[in-house]
Amino acid sequence: MEEISLFVVTVFVVGLLVGSFLNALIYRLKSGEKILFSRSHCLKCNRVLTWLDLIPVFSWLILRGRCRYCCSPISIQYPLVELSTALLFVFVFIGLGAKPAPIAVEIMDLVTLGFYLFSAAVFIVVFAYDLRYGLIPDKVILPAIVIGVLYKSFLGRWEDLLSGLGAGLFFLAIIWLTKGKGMGGGDVKLGAFIGLLLGWPNALAGLYLSFVLGAIVSLGLIATRRKKFGQTIPFGPFLAVGAIMAMFYGNWLIDWYFNAILR
Ligand SMILES: [Zn+2]
């Protein structure tokens, strides 16, 4: 038991550090800076940040969301991305039932754990980037698809490759039917990645959850007059959240859904 909690704390801390890197990735993808080996700096005063300013979550809390040097506000995206990555990593770790003793962990278990942690990180980046900039970056989603295809081919799960292809075509059909209003090429690629990751019928649960969430939030935004009817909102964040939910609860949701209908 103690061993397990030590592992959970370790995974949480690793998640915080990865989350901190994802924040830098999100910013550098937009600014065009080198993704690796760039020094983090304040976006306002350009001062290079020290490790004291870069401790995940804590630095933001201690500095009360302001730059130490110029006092300009730092987006709450930073601690939120760090915290959500850490929590998601812990959920993936526990959800996969990863064994606590590293020597007992088979190589395949490690590869699977790595693939799902990677997928979680992809969803975090897509969520934050699409919400902020209204775009799903190719530099993230294309490598994700390649890694997904390699992983599933390695496992011989060819049906998941078909599921990815099917999900991609489904989004292409939506774009064609709606003449490109509301969805874009990024959603096609993200949909394909989700189909690949979750397989059939779990991918269906993920997409279904995304559309339900999207509808609820859109109606909420219209009702509170933050958006007008017909205005577009990015769909990537809903796809990311739906896929994460289906990753953990997809099977359960499908069982429940069909039992409720067939009864
Ligand atoms: Zn500053």
mmCIF file with all atom_site columns, C-alpha atoms in Angstrom, residues 40-179:
data_model
loop_
_atom_site.group_PDB
_atom_site.id
_atom_site.type_symbol
_atom_site.label_atom_id
_atom_site.label_alt_id
_atom_site.label_comp_id
_atom_site.label_asym_id
_atom_site.label_entity_id
_atom_site.label_seq_id
_atom_site.pdbx_PDB_ins_code
_atom_site.Cartn_x
_atom_site.Cartn_y
_atom_site.Cartn_z
_atom_site.occupancy
_atom_site.B_iso_or_equiv
_atom_site.pdbx_formal_charge
_atom_site.auth_seq_id
_atom_site.auth_comp_id
_atom_site.auth_asym_id
_atom_site.auth_atom_id
_atom_site.pdbx_PDB_model_num
ATOM 1   C CA . SER A 1 40  ? 11.379  30.405 -20.450 1.00 0.00 ? 40  SER A CA 1
ATOM 2   C CA . HIS A 1 41  ? 10.808  34.128 -20.180 1.00 0.00 ? 41  HIS A CA 1
ATOM 3   C CA . CYS A 1 42  ? 8.094   36.515 -19.064 1.00 0.00 ? 42  CYS A CA 1
ATOM 4   C CA . LEU A 1 43  ? 5.826   37.263 -22.027 1.00 0.00 ? 43  LEU A CA 1
ATOM 5   C CA . LYS A 1 44  ? 5.617   40.944 -21.014 1.00 0.00 ? 44  LYS A CA 1
ATOM 6   C CA . CYS A 1 45  ? 9.054   42.037 -19.771 1.00 0.00 ? 45  CYS A CA 1
ATOM 7   C CA . ASN A 1 46  ? 11.062  39.221 -21.446 1.00 0.00 ? 46  ASN A CA 1
ATOM 8   C CA . ARG A 1 47  ? 13.131  38.552 -18.283 1.00 0.00 ? 47  ARG A CA 1
ATOM 9   C CA . VAL A 1 48  ? 14.468  34.992 -18.335 1.00 0.00 ? 48  VAL A CA 1
ATOM 10  C CA . LEU A 1 49  ? 12.766  33.023 -15.555 1.00 0.00 ? 49  LEU A CA 1
ATOM 11  C CA . THR A 1 50  ? 14.750  31.106 -12.934 1.00 0.00 ? 50  THR A CA 1
ATOM 12  C CA . TRP A 1 51  ? 13.816  27.732 -11.485 1.00 0.00 ? 51  TRP A CA 1
ATOM 13  C CA . LEU A 1 52  ? 12.173  29.587 -8.581  1.00 0.00 ? 52  LEU A CA 1
ATOM 14  C CA . ASP A 1 53  ? 9.643   31.061 -11.027 1.00 0.00 ? 53  ASP A CA 1
ATOM 15  C CA . LEU A 1 54  ? 9.099   27.733 -12.756 1.00 0.00 ? 54  LEU A CA 1
ATOM 16  C CA . ILE A 1 55  ? 8.050   25.393 -9.943  1.00 0.00 ? 55  ILE A CA 1
ATOM 17  C CA . PRO A 1 56  ? 4.753   23.976 -11.234 1.00 0.00 ? 56  PRO A CA 1
ATOM 18  C CA . VAL A 1 57  ? 1.622   25.430 -9.556  1.00 0.00 ? 57  VAL A CA 1
ATOM 19  C CA . PHE A 1 58  ? 3.532   26.683 -6.485  1.00 0.00 ? 58  PHE A CA 1
ATOM 20  C CA . SER A 1 59  ? 5.376   29.536 -8.214  1.00 0.00 ? 59  SER A CA 1
ATOM 21  C CA . TRP A 1 60  ? 2.108   30.785 -9.657  1.00 0.00 ? 60  TRP A CA 1
ATOM 22  C CA . LEU A 1 61  ? 0.398   30.592 -6.230  1.00 0.00 ? 61  LEU A CA 1
ATOM 23  C CA . ILE A 1 62  ? 3.266   32.226 -4.308  1.00 0.00 ? 62  ILE A CA 1
ATOM 24  C CA . LEU A 1 63  ? 3.621   35.024 -6.876  1.00 0.00 ? 63  LEU A CA 1
ATOM 25  C CA . ARG A 1 64  ? -0.200  35.304 -6.899  1.00 0.00 ? 64  ARG A CA 1
ATOM 26  C CA . GLY A 1 65  ? -0.333  34.929 -10.664 1.00 0.00 ? 65  GLY A CA 1
ATOM 27  C CA . ARG A 1 66  ? 2.023   37.824 -11.399 1.00 0.00 ? 66  ARG A CA 1
ATOM 28  C CA . CYS A 1 67  ? 5.508   38.121 -12.858 1.00 0.00 ? 67  CYS A CA 1
ATOM 29  C CA . ARG A 1 68  ? 8.153   38.584 -10.113 1.00 0.00 ? 68  ARG A CA 1
ATOM 30  C CA . TYR A 1 69  ? 9.910   41.296 -12.136 1.00 0.00 ? 69  TYR A CA 1
ATOM 31  C CA . CYS A 1 70  ? 7.225   43.372 -13.871 1.00 0.00 ? 70  CYS A CA 1
ATOM 32  C CA . CYS A 1 71  ? 4.109   42.293 -11.916 1.00 0.00 ? 71  CYS A CA 1
ATOM 33  C CA . SER A 1 72  ? 2.093   41.703 -15.092 1.00 0.00 ? 72  SER A CA 1
ATOM 34  C CA . PRO A 1 73  ? -0.536  38.961 -14.678 1.00 0.00 ? 73  PRO A CA 1
ATOM 35  C CA . ILE A 1 74  ? 0.347   35.378 -15.693 1.00 0.00 ? 74  ILE A CA 1
ATOM 36  C CA . SER A 1 75  ? -2.491  33.364 -17.231 1.00 0.00 ? 75  SER A CA 1
ATOM 37  C CA . ILE A 1 76  ? -4.239  30.852 -14.980 1.00 0.00 ? 76  ILE A CA 1
ATOM 38  C CA . GLN A 1 77  ? -3.701  28.448 -17.892 1.00 0.00 ? 77  GLN A CA 1
ATOM 39  C CA . TYR A 1 78  ? -0.235  27.710 -16.457 1.00 0.00 ? 78  TYR A CA 1
ATOM 40  C CA . PRO A 1 79  ? -1.211  26.199 -13.080 1.00 0.00 ? 79  PRO A CA 1
ATOM 41  C CA . LEU A 1 80  ? -4.381  24.649 -14.562 1.00 0.00 ? 80  LEU A CA 1
ATOM 42  C CA . VAL A 1 81  ? -2.493  22.795 -17.303 1.00 0.00 ? 81  VAL A CA 1
ATOM 43  C CA . GLU A 1 82  ? 0.102   21.604 -14.763 1.00 0.00 ? 82  GLU A CA 1
ATOM 44  C CA . LEU A 1 83  ? -2.505  20.414 -12.292 1.00 0.00 ? 83  LEU A CA 1
ATOM 45  C CA . SER A 1 84  ? -4.712  18.708 -14.909 1.00 0.00 ? 84  SER A CA 1
ATOM 46  C CA . THR A 1 85  ? -1.728  16.909 -16.432 1.00 0.00 ? 85  THR A CA 1
ATOM 47  C CA . ALA A 1 86  ? -0.693  15.647 -12.984 1.00 0.00 ? 86  ALA A CA 1
ATOM 48  C CA . LEU A 1 87  ? -4.222  14.457 -12.121 1.00 0.00 ? 87  LEU A CA 1
ATOM 49  C CA . LEU A 1 88  ? -4.726  12.850 -15.525 1.00 0.00 ? 88  LEU A CA 1
ATOM 50  C CA . PHE A 1 89  ? -1.393  11.031 -15.238 1.00 0.00 ? 89  PHE A CA 1
ATOM 51  C CA . VAL A 1 90  ? -2.455  9.648  -11.845 1.00 0.00 ? 90  VAL A CA 1
ATOM 52  C CA . PHE A 1 91  ? -5.842  8.541  -13.247 1.00 0.00 ? 91  PHE A CA 1
ATOM 53  C CA . VAL A 1 92  ? -4.151  6.824  -16.207 1.00 0.00 ? 92  VAL A CA 1
ATOM 54  C CA . PHE A 1 93  ? -1.661  5.137  -13.890 1.00 0.00 ? 93  PHE A CA 1
ATOM 55  C CA . ILE A 1 94  ? -4.377  3.858  -11.548 1.00 0.00 ? 94  ILE A CA 1
ATOM 56  C CA . GLY A 1 95  ? -6.803  3.146  -14.415 1.00 0.00 ? 95  GLY A CA 1
ATOM 57  C CA . LEU A 1 96  ? -4.320  0.859  -16.150 1.00 0.00 ? 96  LEU A CA 1
ATOM 58  C CA . GLY A 1 97  ? -3.774  -0.953 -12.868 1.00 0.00 ? 97  GLY A CA 1
ATOM 59  C CA . ALA A 1 98  ? -0.035  -0.453 -13.242 1.00 0.00 ? 98  ALA A CA 1
ATOM 60  C CA . LYS A 1 99  ? 1.882   -2.680 -10.874 1.00 0.00 ? 99  LYS A CA 1
ATOM 61  C CA . PRO A 1 100 ? 3.852   -0.824 -8.202  1.00 0.00 ? 100 PRO A CA 1
ATOM 62  C CA . ALA A 1 101 ? 7.129   -2.793 -8.373  1.00 0.00 ? 101 ALA A CA 1
ATOM 63  C CA . PRO A 1 102 ? 9.103   -1.695 -11.427 1.00 0.00 ? 102 PRO A CA 1
ATOM 64  C CA . ILE A 1 103 ? 10.867  -5.027 -11.858 1.00 0.00 ? 103 ILE A CA 1
ATOM 65  C CA . ALA A 1 104 ? 7.520   -6.814 -11.999 1.00 0.00 ? 104 ALA A CA 1
ATOM 66  C CA . VAL A 1 105 ? 6.260   -4.443 -14.673 1.00 0.00 ? 105 VAL A CA 1
ATOM 67  C CA . GLU A 1 106 ? 6.459   -6.111 -18.036 1.00 0.00 ? 106 GLU A CA 1
ATOM 68  C CA . ILE A 1 107 ? 7.964   -4.064 -20.860 1.00 0.00 ? 107 ILE A CA 1
ATOM 69  C CA . MET A 1 108 ? 4.603   -4.116 -22.639 1.00 0.00 ? 108 MET A CA 1
ATOM 70  C CA . ASP A 1 109 ? 2.888   -2.636 -19.573 1.00 0.00 ? 109 ASP A CA 1
ATOM 71  C CA . LEU A 1 110 ? 5.410   0.188  -19.661 1.00 0.00 ? 110 LEU A CA 1
ATOM 72  C CA . VAL A 1 111 ? 4.824   0.785  -23.383 1.00 0.00 ? 111 VAL A CA 1
ATOM 73  C CA . THR A 1 112 ? 1.053   0.834  -22.787 1.00 0.00 ? 112 THR A CA 1
ATOM 74  C CA . LEU A 1 113 ? 1.434   3.187  -19.824 1.00 0.00 ? 113 LEU A CA 1
ATOM 75  C CA . GLY A 1 114 ? 3.681   5.416  -21.937 1.00 0.00 ? 114 GLY A CA 1
ATOM 76  C CA . PHE A 1 115 ? 1.205   5.458  -24.823 1.00 0.00 ? 115 PHE A CA 1
ATOM 77  C CA . TYR A 1 116 ? -1.743  6.423  -22.612 1.00 0.00 ? 116 TYR A CA 1
ATOM 78  C CA . LEU A 1 117 ? 0.262   9.082  -20.747 1.00 0.00 ? 117 LEU A CA 1
ATOM 79  C CA . PHE A 1 118 ? 1.328   10.447 -24.145 1.00 0.00 ? 118 PHE A CA 1
ATOM 80  C CA . SER A 1 119 ? -2.321  10.470 -25.315 1.00 0.00 ? 119 SER A CA 1
ATOM 81  C CA . ALA A 1 120 ? -3.346  12.292 -22.125 1.00 0.00 ? 120 ALA A CA 1
ATOM 82  C CA . ALA A 1 121 ? -0.674  14.936 -22.819 1.00 0.00 ? 121 ALA A CA 1
ATOM 83  C CA . VAL A 1 122 ? -1.909  15.307 -26.419 1.00 0.00 ? 122 VAL A CA 1
ATOM 84  C CA . PHE A 1 123 ? -5.463  15.939 -25.159 1.00 0.00 ? 123 PHE A CA 1
ATOM 85  C CA . ILE A 1 124 ? -4.235  18.563 -22.658 1.00 0.00 ? 124 ILE A CA 1
ATOM 86  C CA . VAL A 1 125 ? -2.328  20.451 -25.382 1.00 0.00 ? 125 VAL A CA 1
ATOM 87  C CA . VAL A 1 126 ? -5.245  20.222 -27.849 1.00 0.00 ? 126 VAL A CA 1
ATOM 88  C CA . PHE A 1 127 ? -7.686  21.416 -25.176 1.00 0.00 ? 127 PHE A CA 1
ATOM 89  C CA . ALA A 1 128 ? -5.626  24.473 -24.170 1.00 0.00 ? 128 ALA A CA 1
ATOM 90  C CA . TYR A 1 129 ? -4.382  25.369 -27.656 1.00 0.00 ? 129 TYR A CA 1
ATOM 91  C CA . ASP A 1 130 ? -7.730  25.086 -29.425 1.00 0.00 ? 130 ASP A CA 1
ATOM 92  C CA . LEU A 1 131 ? -9.514  26.955 -26.617 1.00 0.00 ? 131 LEU A CA 1
ATOM 93  C CA . ARG A 1 132 ? -6.956  29.755 -26.754 1.00 0.00 ? 132 ARG A CA 1
ATOM 94  C CA . TYR A 1 133 ? -6.080  29.983 -30.436 1.00 0.00 ? 133 TYR A CA 1
ATOM 95  C CA . GLY A 1 134 ? -8.970  28.151 -32.176 1.00 0.00 ? 134 GLY A CA 1
ATOM 96  C CA . LEU A 1 135 ? -6.680  25.688 -33.919 1.00 0.00 ? 135 LEU A CA 1
ATOM 97  C CA . ILE A 1 136 ? -5.337  22.160 -33.433 1.00 0.00 ? 136 ILE A CA 1
ATOM 98  C CA . PRO A 1 137 ? -1.625  22.256 -34.292 1.00 0.00 ? 137 PRO A CA 1
ATOM 99  C CA . ASP A 1 138 ? -0.433  19.734 -36.897 1.00 0.00 ? 138 ASP A CA 1
ATOM 100 C CA . LYS A 1 139 ? 2.897   19.535 -35.078 1.00 0.00 ? 139 LYS A CA 1
ATOM 101 C CA . VAL A 1 140 ? 1.038   17.822 -32.228 1.00 0.00 ? 140 VAL A CA 1
ATOM 102 C CA . ILE A 1 141 ? -1.766  15.837 -33.824 1.00 0.00 ? 141 ILE A CA 1
ATOM 103 C CA . LEU A 1 142 ? 0.165   14.365 -36.783 1.00 0.00 ? 142 LEU A CA 1
ATOM 104 C CA . PRO A 1 143 ? 2.947   12.828 -34.667 1.00 0.00 ? 143 PRO A CA 1
ATOM 105 C CA . ALA A 1 144 ? 0.206   11.602 -32.292 1.00 0.00 ? 144 ALA A CA 1
ATOM 106 C CA . ILE A 1 145 ? -1.506  9.771  -35.177 1.00 0.00 ? 145 ILE A CA 1
ATOM 107 C CA . VAL A 1 146 ? 1.805   8.243  -36.314 1.00 0.00 ? 146 VAL A CA 1
ATOM 108 C CA . ILE A 1 147 ? 2.608   7.036  -32.771 1.00 0.00 ? 147 ILE A CA 1
ATOM 109 C CA . GLY A 1 148 ? -0.953  5.690  -32.412 1.00 0.00 ? 148 GLY A CA 1
ATOM 110 C CA . VAL A 1 149 ? -0.681  3.756  -35.697 1.00 0.00 ? 149 VAL A CA 1
ATOM 111 C CA . LEU A 1 150 ? 2.712   2.322  -34.659 1.00 0.00 ? 150 LEU A CA 1
ATOM 112 C CA . TYR A 1 151 ? 1.452   1.322  -31.205 1.00 0.00 ? 151 TYR A CA 1
ATOM 113 C CA . LYS A 1 152 ? -1.729  -0.353 -32.499 1.00 0.00 ? 152 LYS A CA 1
ATOM 114 C CA . SER A 1 153 ? 0.150   -2.080 -35.352 1.00 0.00 ? 153 SER A CA 1
ATOM 115 C CA . PHE A 1 154 ? 2.685   -3.343 -32.818 1.00 0.00 ? 154 PHE A CA 1
ATOM 116 C CA . LEU A 1 155 ? -0.208  -4.854 -30.837 1.00 0.00 ? 155 LEU A CA 1
ATOM 117 C CA . GLY A 1 156 ? -1.792  -6.199 -34.041 1.00 0.00 ? 156 GLY A CA 1
ATOM 118 C CA . ARG A 1 157 ? -5.011  -4.304 -33.293 1.00 0.00 ? 157 ARG A CA 1
ATOM 119 C CA . TRP A 1 158 ? -5.894  -3.664 -36.937 1.00 0.00 ? 158 TRP A CA 1
ATOM 120 C CA . GLU A 1 159 ? -9.552  -3.070 -36.063 1.00 0.00 ? 159 GLU A CA 1
ATOM 121 C CA . ASP A 1 160 ? -8.449  0.056  -34.143 1.00 0.00 ? 160 ASP A CA 1
ATOM 122 C CA . LEU A 1 161 ? -6.758  1.374  -37.292 1.00 0.00 ? 161 LEU A CA 1
ATOM 123 C CA . LEU A 1 162 ? -10.091 0.945  -39.090 1.00 0.00 ? 162 LEU A CA 1
ATOM 124 C CA . SER A 1 163 ? -11.868 2.689  -36.211 1.00 0.00 ? 163 SER A CA 1
ATOM 125 C CA . GLY A 1 164 ? -9.468  5.636  -36.590 1.00 0.00 ? 164 GLY A CA 1
ATOM 126 C CA . LEU A 1 165 ? -10.050 5.764  -40.334 1.00 0.00 ? 165 LEU A CA 1
ATOM 127 C CA . GLY A 1 166 ? -13.827 5.567  -39.806 1.00 0.00 ? 166 GLY A CA 1
ATOM 128 C CA . ALA A 1 167 ? -13.816 8.393  -37.244 1.00 0.00 ? 167 ALA A CA 1
ATOM 129 C CA . GLY A 1 168 ? -11.722 10.570 -39.567 1.00 0.00 ? 168 GLY A CA 1
ATOM 130 C CA . LEU A 1 169 ? -14.113 9.945  -42.468 1.00 0.00 ? 169 LEU A CA 1
ATOM 131 C CA . PHE A 1 170 ? -17.065 10.721 -40.185 1.00 0.00 ? 170 PHE A CA 1
ATOM 132 C CA . PHE A 1 171 ? -15.637 14.197 -39.482 1.00 0.00 ? 171 PHE A CA 1
ATOM 133 C CA . LEU A 1 172 ? -14.830 14.713 -43.160 1.00 0.00 ? 172 LEU A CA 1
ATOM 134 C CA . ALA A 1 173 ? -18.494 13.924 -43.913 1.00 0.00 ? 173 ALA A CA 1
ATOM 135 C CA . ILE A 1 174 ? -19.621 16.487 -41.295 1.00 0.00 ? 174 ILE A CA 1
ATOM 136 C CA . ILE A 1 175 ? -17.392 19.153 -42.864 1.00 0.00 ? 175 ILE A CA 1
ATOM 137 C CA . TRP A 1 176 ? -18.735 18.306 -46.314 1.00 0.00 ? 176 TRP A CA 1
ATOM 138 C CA . LEU A 1 177 ? -22.382 18.365 -45.144 1.00 0.00 ? 177 LEU A CA 1
ATOM 139 C CA . THR A 1 178 ? -22.015 21.630 -43.172 1.00 0.00 ? 178 THR A CA 1
ATOM 140 C CA . LYS A 1 179 ? -19.742 23.193 -45.832 1.00 0.00 ? 179 LYS A CA 1
#
